[in-house]
Short mmCIF file of C-alpha atoms in Angstrom, two decimals:
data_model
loop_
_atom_site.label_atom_id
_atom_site.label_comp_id
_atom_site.label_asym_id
_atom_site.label_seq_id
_atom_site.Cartn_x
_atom_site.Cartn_y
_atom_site.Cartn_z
CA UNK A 864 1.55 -21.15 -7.36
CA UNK A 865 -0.45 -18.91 -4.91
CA UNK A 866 -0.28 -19.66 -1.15
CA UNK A 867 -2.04 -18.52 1.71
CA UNK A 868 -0.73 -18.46 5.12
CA UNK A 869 -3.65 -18.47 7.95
CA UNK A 870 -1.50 -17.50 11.16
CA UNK A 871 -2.43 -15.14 13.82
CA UNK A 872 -0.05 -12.75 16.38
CA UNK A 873 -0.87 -11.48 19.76
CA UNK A 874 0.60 -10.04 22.88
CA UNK A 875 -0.87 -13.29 24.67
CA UNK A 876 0.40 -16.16 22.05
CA UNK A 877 3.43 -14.04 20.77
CA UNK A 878 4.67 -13.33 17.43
CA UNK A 879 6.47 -16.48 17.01
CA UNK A 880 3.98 -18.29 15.05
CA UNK A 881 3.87 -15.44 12.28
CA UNK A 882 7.57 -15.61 11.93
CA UNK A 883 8.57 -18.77 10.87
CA UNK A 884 5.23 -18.53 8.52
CA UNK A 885 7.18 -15.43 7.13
CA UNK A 886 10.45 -16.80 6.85
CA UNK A 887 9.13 -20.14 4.89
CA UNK A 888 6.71 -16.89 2.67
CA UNK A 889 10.38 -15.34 2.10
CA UNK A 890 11.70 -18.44 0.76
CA UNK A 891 8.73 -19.78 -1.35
CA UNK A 892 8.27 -15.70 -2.87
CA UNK A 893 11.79 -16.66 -3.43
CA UNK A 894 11.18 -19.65 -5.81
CA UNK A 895 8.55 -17.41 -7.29
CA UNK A 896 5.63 -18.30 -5.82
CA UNK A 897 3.07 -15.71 -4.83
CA UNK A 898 1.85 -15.44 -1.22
CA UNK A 899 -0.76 -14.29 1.03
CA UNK A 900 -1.59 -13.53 4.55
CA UNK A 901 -5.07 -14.17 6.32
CA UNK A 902 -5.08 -12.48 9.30
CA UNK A 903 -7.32 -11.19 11.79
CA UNK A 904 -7.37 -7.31 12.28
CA UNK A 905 -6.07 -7.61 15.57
CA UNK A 906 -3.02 -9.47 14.06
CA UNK A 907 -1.84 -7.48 10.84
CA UNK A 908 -0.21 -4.60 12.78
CA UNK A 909 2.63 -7.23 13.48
CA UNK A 910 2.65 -8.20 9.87
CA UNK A 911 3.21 -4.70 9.10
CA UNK A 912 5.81 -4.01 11.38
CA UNK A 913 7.91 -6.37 9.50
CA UNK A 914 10.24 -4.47 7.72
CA UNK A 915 11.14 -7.61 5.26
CA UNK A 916 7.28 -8.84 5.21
CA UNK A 917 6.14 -10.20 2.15
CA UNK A 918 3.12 -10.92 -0.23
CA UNK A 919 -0.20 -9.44 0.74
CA UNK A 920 -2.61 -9.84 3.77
CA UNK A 921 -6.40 -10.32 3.96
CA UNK A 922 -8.14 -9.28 7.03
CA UNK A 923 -10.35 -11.81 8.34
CA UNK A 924 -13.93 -10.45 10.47
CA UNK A 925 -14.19 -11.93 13.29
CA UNK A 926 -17.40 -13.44 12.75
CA UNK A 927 -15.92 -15.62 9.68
CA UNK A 928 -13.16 -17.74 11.49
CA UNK A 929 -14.61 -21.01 10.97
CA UNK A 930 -12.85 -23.68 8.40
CA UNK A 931 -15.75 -24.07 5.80
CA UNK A 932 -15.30 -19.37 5.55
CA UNK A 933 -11.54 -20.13 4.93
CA UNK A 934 -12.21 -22.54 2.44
CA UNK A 935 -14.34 -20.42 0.26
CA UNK A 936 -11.25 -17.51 0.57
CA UNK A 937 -8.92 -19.76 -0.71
CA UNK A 938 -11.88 -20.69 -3.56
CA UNK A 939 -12.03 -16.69 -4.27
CA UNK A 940 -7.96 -16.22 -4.26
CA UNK A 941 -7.46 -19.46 -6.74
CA UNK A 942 -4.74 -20.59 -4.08
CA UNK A 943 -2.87 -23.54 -4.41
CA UNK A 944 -1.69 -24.73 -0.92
CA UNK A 945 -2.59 -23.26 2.43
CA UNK A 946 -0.36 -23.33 5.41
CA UNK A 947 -1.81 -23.03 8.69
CA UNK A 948 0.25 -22.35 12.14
CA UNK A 949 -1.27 -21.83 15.70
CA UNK A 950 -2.82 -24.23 18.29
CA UNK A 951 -6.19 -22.34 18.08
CA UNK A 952 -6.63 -24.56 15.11
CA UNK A 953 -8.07 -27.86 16.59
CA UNK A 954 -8.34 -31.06 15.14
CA UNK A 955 -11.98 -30.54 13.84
CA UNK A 956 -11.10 -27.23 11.92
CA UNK A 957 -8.50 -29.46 10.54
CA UNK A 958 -10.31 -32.28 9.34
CA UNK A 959 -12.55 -29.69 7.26
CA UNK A 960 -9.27 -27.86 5.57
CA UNK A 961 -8.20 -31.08 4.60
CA UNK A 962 -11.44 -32.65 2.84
CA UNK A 963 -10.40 -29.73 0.67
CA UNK A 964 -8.91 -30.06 -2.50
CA UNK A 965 -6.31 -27.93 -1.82
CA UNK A 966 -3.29 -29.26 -0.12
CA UNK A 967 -3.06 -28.66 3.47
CA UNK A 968 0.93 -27.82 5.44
CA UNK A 969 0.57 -28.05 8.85
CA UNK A 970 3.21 -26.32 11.61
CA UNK A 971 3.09 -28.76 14.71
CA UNK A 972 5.51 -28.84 17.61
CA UNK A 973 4.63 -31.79 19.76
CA UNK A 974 1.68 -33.84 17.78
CA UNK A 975 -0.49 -33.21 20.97
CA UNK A 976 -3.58 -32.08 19.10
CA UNK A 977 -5.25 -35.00 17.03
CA UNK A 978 -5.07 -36.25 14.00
CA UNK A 979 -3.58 -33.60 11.41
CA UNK A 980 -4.80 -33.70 8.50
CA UNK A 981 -1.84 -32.42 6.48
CA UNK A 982 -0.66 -33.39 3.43
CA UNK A 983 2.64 -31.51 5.00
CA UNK A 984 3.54 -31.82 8.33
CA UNK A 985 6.65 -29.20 9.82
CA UNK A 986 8.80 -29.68 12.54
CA UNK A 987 11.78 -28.61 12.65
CA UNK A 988 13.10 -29.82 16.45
CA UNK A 989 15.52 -32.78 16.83
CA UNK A 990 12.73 -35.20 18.27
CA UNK A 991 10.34 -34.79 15.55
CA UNK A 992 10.78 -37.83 14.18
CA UNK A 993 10.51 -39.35 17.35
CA UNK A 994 6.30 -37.66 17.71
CA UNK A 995 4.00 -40.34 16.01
CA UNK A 996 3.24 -38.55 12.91
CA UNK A 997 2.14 -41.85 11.41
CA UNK A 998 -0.13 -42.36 13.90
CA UNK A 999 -2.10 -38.40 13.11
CA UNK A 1000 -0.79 -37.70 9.61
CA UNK A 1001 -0.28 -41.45 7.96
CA UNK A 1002 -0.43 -39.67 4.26
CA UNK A 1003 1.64 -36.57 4.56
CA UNK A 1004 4.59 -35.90 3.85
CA UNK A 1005 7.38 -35.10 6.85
CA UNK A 1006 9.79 -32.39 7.13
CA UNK A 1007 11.17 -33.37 10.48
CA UNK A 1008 13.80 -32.77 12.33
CA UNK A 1009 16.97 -30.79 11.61
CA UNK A 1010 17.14 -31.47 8.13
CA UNK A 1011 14.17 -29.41 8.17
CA UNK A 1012 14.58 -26.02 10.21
CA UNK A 1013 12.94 -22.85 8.39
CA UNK A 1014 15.31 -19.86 8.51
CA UNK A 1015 14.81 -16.33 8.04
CA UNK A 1016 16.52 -14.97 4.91
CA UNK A 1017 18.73 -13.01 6.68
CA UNK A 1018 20.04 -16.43 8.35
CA UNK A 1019 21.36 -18.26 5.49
CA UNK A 1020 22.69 -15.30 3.29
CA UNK A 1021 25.96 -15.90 2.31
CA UNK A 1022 27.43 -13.23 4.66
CA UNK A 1023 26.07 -14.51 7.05
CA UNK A 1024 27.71 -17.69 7.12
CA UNK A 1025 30.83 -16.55 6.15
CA UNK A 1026 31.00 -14.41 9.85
CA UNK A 1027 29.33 -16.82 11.50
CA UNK A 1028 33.16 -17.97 12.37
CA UNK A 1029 34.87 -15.08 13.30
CA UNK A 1030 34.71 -15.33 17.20
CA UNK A 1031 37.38 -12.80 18.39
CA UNK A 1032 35.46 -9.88 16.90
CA UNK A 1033 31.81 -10.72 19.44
CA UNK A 1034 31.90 -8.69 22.69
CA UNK A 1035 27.92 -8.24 23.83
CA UNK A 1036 26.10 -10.25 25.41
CA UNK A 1037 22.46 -9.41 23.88
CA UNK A 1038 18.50 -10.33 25.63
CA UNK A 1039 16.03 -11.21 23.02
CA UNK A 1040 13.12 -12.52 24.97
CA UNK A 1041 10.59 -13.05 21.82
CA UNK A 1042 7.91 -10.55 20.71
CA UNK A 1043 6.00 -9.72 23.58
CA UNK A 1044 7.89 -11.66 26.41
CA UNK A 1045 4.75 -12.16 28.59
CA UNK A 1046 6.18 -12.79 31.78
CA UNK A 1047 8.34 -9.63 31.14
CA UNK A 1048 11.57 -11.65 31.77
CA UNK A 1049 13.33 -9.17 29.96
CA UNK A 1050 12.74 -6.16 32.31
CA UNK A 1051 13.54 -8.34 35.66
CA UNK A 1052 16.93 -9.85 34.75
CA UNK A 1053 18.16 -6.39 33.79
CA UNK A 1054 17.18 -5.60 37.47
CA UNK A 1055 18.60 -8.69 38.92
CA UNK A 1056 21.86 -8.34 37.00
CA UNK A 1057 23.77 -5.54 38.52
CA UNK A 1058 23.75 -7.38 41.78
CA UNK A 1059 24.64 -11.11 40.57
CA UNK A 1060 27.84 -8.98 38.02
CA UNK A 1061 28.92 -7.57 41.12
CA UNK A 1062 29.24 -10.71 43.15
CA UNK A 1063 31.18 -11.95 40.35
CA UNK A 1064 33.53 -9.28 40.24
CA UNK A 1065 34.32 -9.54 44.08
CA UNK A 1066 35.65 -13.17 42.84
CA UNK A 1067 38.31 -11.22 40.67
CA UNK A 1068 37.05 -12.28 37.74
CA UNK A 1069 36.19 -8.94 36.13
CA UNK A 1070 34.88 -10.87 33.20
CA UNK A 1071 31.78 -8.39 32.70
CA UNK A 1072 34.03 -5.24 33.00
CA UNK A 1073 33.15 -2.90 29.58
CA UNK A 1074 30.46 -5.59 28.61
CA UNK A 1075 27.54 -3.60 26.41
CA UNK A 1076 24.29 -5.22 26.70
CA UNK A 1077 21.95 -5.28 23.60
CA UNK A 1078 18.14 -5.51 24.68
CA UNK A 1079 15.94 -6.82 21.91
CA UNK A 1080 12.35 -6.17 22.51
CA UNK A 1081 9.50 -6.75 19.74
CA UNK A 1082 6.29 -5.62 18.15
CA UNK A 1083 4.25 -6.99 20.70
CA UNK A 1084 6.37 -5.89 23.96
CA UNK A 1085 3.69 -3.97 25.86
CA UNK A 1086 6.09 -2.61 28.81
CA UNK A 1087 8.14 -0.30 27.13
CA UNK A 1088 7.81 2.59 29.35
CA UNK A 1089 8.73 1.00 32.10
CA UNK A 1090 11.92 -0.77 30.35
CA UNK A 1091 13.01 2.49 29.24
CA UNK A 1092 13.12 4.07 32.52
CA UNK A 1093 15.01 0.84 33.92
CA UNK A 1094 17.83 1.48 31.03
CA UNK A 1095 17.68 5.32 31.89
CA UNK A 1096 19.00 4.37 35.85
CA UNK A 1097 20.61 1.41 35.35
CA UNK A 1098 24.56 1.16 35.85
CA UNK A 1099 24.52 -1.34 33.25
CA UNK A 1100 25.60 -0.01 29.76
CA UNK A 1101 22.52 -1.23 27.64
CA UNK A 1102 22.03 -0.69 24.21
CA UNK A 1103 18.26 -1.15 23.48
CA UNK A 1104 16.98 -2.27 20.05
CA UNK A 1105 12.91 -2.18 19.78
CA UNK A 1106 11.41 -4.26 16.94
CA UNK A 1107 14.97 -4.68 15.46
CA UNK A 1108 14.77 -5.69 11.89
CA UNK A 1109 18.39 -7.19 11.78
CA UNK A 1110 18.70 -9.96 14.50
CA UNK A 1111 21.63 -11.94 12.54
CA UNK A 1112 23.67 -8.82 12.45
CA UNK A 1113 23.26 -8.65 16.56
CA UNK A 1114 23.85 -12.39 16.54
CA UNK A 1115 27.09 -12.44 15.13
CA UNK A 1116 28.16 -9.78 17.32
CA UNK A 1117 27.15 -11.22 20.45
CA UNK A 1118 29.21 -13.55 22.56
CA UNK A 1119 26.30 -14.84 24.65
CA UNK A 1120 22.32 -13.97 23.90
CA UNK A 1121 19.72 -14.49 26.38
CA UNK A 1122 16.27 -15.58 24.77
CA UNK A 1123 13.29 -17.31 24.75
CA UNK A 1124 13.63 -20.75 23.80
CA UNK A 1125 11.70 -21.38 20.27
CA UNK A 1126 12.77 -21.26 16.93
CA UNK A 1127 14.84 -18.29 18.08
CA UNK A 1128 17.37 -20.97 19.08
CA UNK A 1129 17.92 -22.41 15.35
CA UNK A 1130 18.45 -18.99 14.46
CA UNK A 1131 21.03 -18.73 17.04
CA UNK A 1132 22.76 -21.92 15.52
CA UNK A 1133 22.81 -20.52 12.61
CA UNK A 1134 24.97 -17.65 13.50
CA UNK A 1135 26.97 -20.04 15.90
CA UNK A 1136 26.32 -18.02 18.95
CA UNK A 1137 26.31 -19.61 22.39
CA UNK A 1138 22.74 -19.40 24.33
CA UNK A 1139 20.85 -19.50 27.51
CA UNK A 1140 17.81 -20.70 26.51
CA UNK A 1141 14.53 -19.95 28.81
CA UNK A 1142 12.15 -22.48 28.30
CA UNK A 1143 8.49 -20.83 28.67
CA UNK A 1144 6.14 -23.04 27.41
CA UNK A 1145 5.78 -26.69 27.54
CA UNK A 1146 6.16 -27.30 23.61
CA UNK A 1147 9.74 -25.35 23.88
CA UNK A 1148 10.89 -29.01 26.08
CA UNK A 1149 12.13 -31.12 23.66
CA UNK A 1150 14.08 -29.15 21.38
CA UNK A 1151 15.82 -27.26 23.92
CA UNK A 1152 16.96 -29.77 25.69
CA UNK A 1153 18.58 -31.65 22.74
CA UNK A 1154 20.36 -28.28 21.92
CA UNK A 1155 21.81 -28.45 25.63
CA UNK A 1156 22.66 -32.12 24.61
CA UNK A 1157 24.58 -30.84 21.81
CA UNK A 1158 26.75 -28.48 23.97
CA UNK A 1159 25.07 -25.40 21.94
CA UNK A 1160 23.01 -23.90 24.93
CA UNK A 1161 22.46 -23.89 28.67
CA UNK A 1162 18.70 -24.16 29.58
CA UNK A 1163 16.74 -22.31 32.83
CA UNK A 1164 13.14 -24.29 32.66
CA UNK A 1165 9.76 -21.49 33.60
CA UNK A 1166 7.59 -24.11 33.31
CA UNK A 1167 8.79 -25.65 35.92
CA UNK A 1168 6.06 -24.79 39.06
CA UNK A 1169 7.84 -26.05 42.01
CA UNK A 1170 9.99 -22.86 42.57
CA UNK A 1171 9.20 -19.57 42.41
CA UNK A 1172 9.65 -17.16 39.17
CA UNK A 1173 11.77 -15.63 41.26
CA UNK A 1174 14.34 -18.83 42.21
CA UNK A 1175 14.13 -18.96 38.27
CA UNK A 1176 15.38 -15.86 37.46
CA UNK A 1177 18.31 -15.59 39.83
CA UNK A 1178 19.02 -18.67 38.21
CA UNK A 1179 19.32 -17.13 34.75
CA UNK A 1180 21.05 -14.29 35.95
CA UNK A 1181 23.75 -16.62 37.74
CA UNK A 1182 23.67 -18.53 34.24
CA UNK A 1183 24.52 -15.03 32.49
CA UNK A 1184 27.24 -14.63 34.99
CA UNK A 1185 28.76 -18.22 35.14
CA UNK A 1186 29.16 -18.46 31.23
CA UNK A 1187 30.75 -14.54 31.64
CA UNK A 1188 33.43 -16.16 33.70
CA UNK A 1189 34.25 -18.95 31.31
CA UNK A 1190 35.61 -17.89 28.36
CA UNK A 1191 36.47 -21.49 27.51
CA UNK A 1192 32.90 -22.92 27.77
CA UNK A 1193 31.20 -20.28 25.20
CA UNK A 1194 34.04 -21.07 22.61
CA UNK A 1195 33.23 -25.06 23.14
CA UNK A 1196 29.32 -24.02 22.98
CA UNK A 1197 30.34 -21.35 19.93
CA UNK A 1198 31.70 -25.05 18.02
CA UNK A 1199 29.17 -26.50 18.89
CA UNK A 1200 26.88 -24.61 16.96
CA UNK A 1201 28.79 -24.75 14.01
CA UNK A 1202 28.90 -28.15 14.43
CA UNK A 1203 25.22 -28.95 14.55
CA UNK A 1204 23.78 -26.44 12.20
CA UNK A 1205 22.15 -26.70 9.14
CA UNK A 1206 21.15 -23.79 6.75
CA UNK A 1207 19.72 -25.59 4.15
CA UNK A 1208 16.26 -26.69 5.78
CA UNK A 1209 14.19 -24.01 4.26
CA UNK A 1210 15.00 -24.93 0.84
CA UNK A 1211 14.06 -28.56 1.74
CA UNK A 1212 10.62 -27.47 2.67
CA UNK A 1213 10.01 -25.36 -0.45
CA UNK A 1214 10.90 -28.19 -2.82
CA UNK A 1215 8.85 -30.89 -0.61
CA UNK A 1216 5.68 -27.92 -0.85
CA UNK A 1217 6.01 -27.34 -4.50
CA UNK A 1218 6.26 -31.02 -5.25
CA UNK A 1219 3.16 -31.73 -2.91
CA UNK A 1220 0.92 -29.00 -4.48
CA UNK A 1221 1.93 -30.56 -7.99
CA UNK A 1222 1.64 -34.00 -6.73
CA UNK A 1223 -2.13 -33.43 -5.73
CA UNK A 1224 -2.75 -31.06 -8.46
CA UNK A 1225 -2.21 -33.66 -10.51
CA UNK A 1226 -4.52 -36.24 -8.88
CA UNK A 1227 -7.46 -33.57 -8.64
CA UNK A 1228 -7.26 -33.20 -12.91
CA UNK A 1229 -7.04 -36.89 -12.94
CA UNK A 1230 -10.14 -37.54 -10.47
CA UNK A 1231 -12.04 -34.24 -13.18
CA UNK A 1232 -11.33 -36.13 -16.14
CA UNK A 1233 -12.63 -39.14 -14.83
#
């Protein structure tokens, strides 16, 4: 089975769409199936920067972007299922992919965009089954919900979830923002820090004394110079890992992580690490806040426009500093996550997407013959 993955990457939209297509292209390369990247020119650099990247990529021109052009690719490339993943796909460019005979999977996050078209609709937050896929994808097939979250391979190996346990051994508390962390959170809560760890030592609680911070920064971080010189002055011991390659291995290590809220956070129940989860985007809502329902996570909201970015970021640094203190309240958010995890998803998918391309395959010979 050949399948092609139409996903783009950007400074502006992130990187986050282009990893969870690569972790489900891990899994179905995998099960042996062959895969394929079409990406625009501006978007393969990230591709490339992926150390555990897989398959092959096709660069799209820019002047052949439109459905009926992707269509005749997948005509050329004899594929056998297309997955598509980004909200610049709207509902019309849909509806054309999936008059196609070949069988359409669909990434959604909040069913906000129309009617799908999908023979396989993915969604791996809590709510999803809770969105109305009925209503905008009455034929698919559903991967919802928890039972469903795509992991990178490096996620469900069976190392790591044999340390995912061990909790005496983590002692850093780690900031992973997301690829290119647009609102360069990253760079002002290491400036805000030193100031809110201070205040929390002149309550005796020394709980930060000899913490190492690991900064995680990715392929599409565009401030780099300026992060750089912040590490060079600050008093803060800071390790700083740029487009690191390895995120479970800093995961297991790390008592706390600060990151963008996403699919970043499954990963980080994976590895049963307790989170502060900044919630950047509006489709980030739901999922988050059922992981703070589950004990796994505190949550500091961006989106939310009546305070300032910088109320918002004190906040997270007080956060950082609060969950420091309390020793007790990351080891009940550490169970948590083992608690509510679930390694398995990806797996799920790849048998539901192999069954669905054989399913249909089967109905387009029929409909030949006849």
């Amino acid at each position: 089975m050949r399948v092609l993955f139409r996903v783009d990457a950007s400074p502006s939209m992130g990187i986050g769409h282009l990893m969870r297509c690569l972790a489900l292209a891990q899994a179905l390369e995998a099960a042996g199936q062959q895969i394929i990247f079409a990406m625009l020119a501006s978007s393969l650099p990230f591709l490339a920067q992926q150390k555990r990247k897989v398959g092959q990529a096709i660069e799209l021109p820019d002047e052949q972007q439109d459905a009926m052009s992707l269509i005749e690719l997948c005509k050329q490339e004899h594929i056998d299922c297309l997955v598509l993943d980004g909200y610049q796909f709207d509902q019309d460019y849909r509806q054309v992919l999936g008059e196609a005979d070949c069988p359409l999977v669909c990434f959604d996050d909040n069913n906000q965009s129309g009617p799908l078209y999908a023979d396989v609709v993915l969604n791996g937050a809590d709510n999803a089954t809770h969105l109305g896929y009925k209503v905008t994808a009455p034929f698919a097939k559903y991967c919802l919900g928890q039972p469903y979250r795509i992991l990178r391979q490096e996620f469900i190996s069976p190392d790591t979830q044999a340390r995912r346990r061990d909790w005496q051994t983590r002692q850093y508390l780690s900031i992973v923002m997301g690829g290119s962390d647009p609102r360069n959170v990253t760079r002002q809560i290491l400036t805000l820090l030193p100031s809110h760890l201070r205040e929390l030592d002149r309550g005796n609680s020394h709980a930060h004394v000899g913490i190492i911070i690991n900064v995680l920064t990715g392929a599409a971080y565009p401030w780099k110079r300026e992060l750089q010189a912040l590490i060079s002055s600050s008093e803060l011991t800071i390790n700083w890992l740029d487009n690191c390659q390895n995120v479970a291995e800093v995961f297991l290590n790390s008592q706390l992580v600060v990151s963008a809220a996403g699919g970043t956070q499954f990963e980080l129940q994976a590895c049963a690490t307790p989170a502060i989860l900044a919630v950047v985007a509006d489709n980030q809502q739901n999922a988050t806040r059922m992981a703070q329902q589950q004990g796994c996570c505190d949550l500091v909201d961006f989106t939310d426009t009546s305070g300032s970015d910088n109320a918002q970021l004190h906040a997270l640094a007080s956060s950082i500093c609060g969950l420091l203190a309390a020793p007790d309240r990351l080891l009940a958010m550490h169970k948590a996550c083992l608690a509510f995890s679930d390694v398995l998803g990806t797996s799920r998918v790849v048998d539901t997407i192999v069954n669905c391309v054989a399913k249909k395959g089967k109905a387009n010979a029929t409909k030949s013959f006849s």
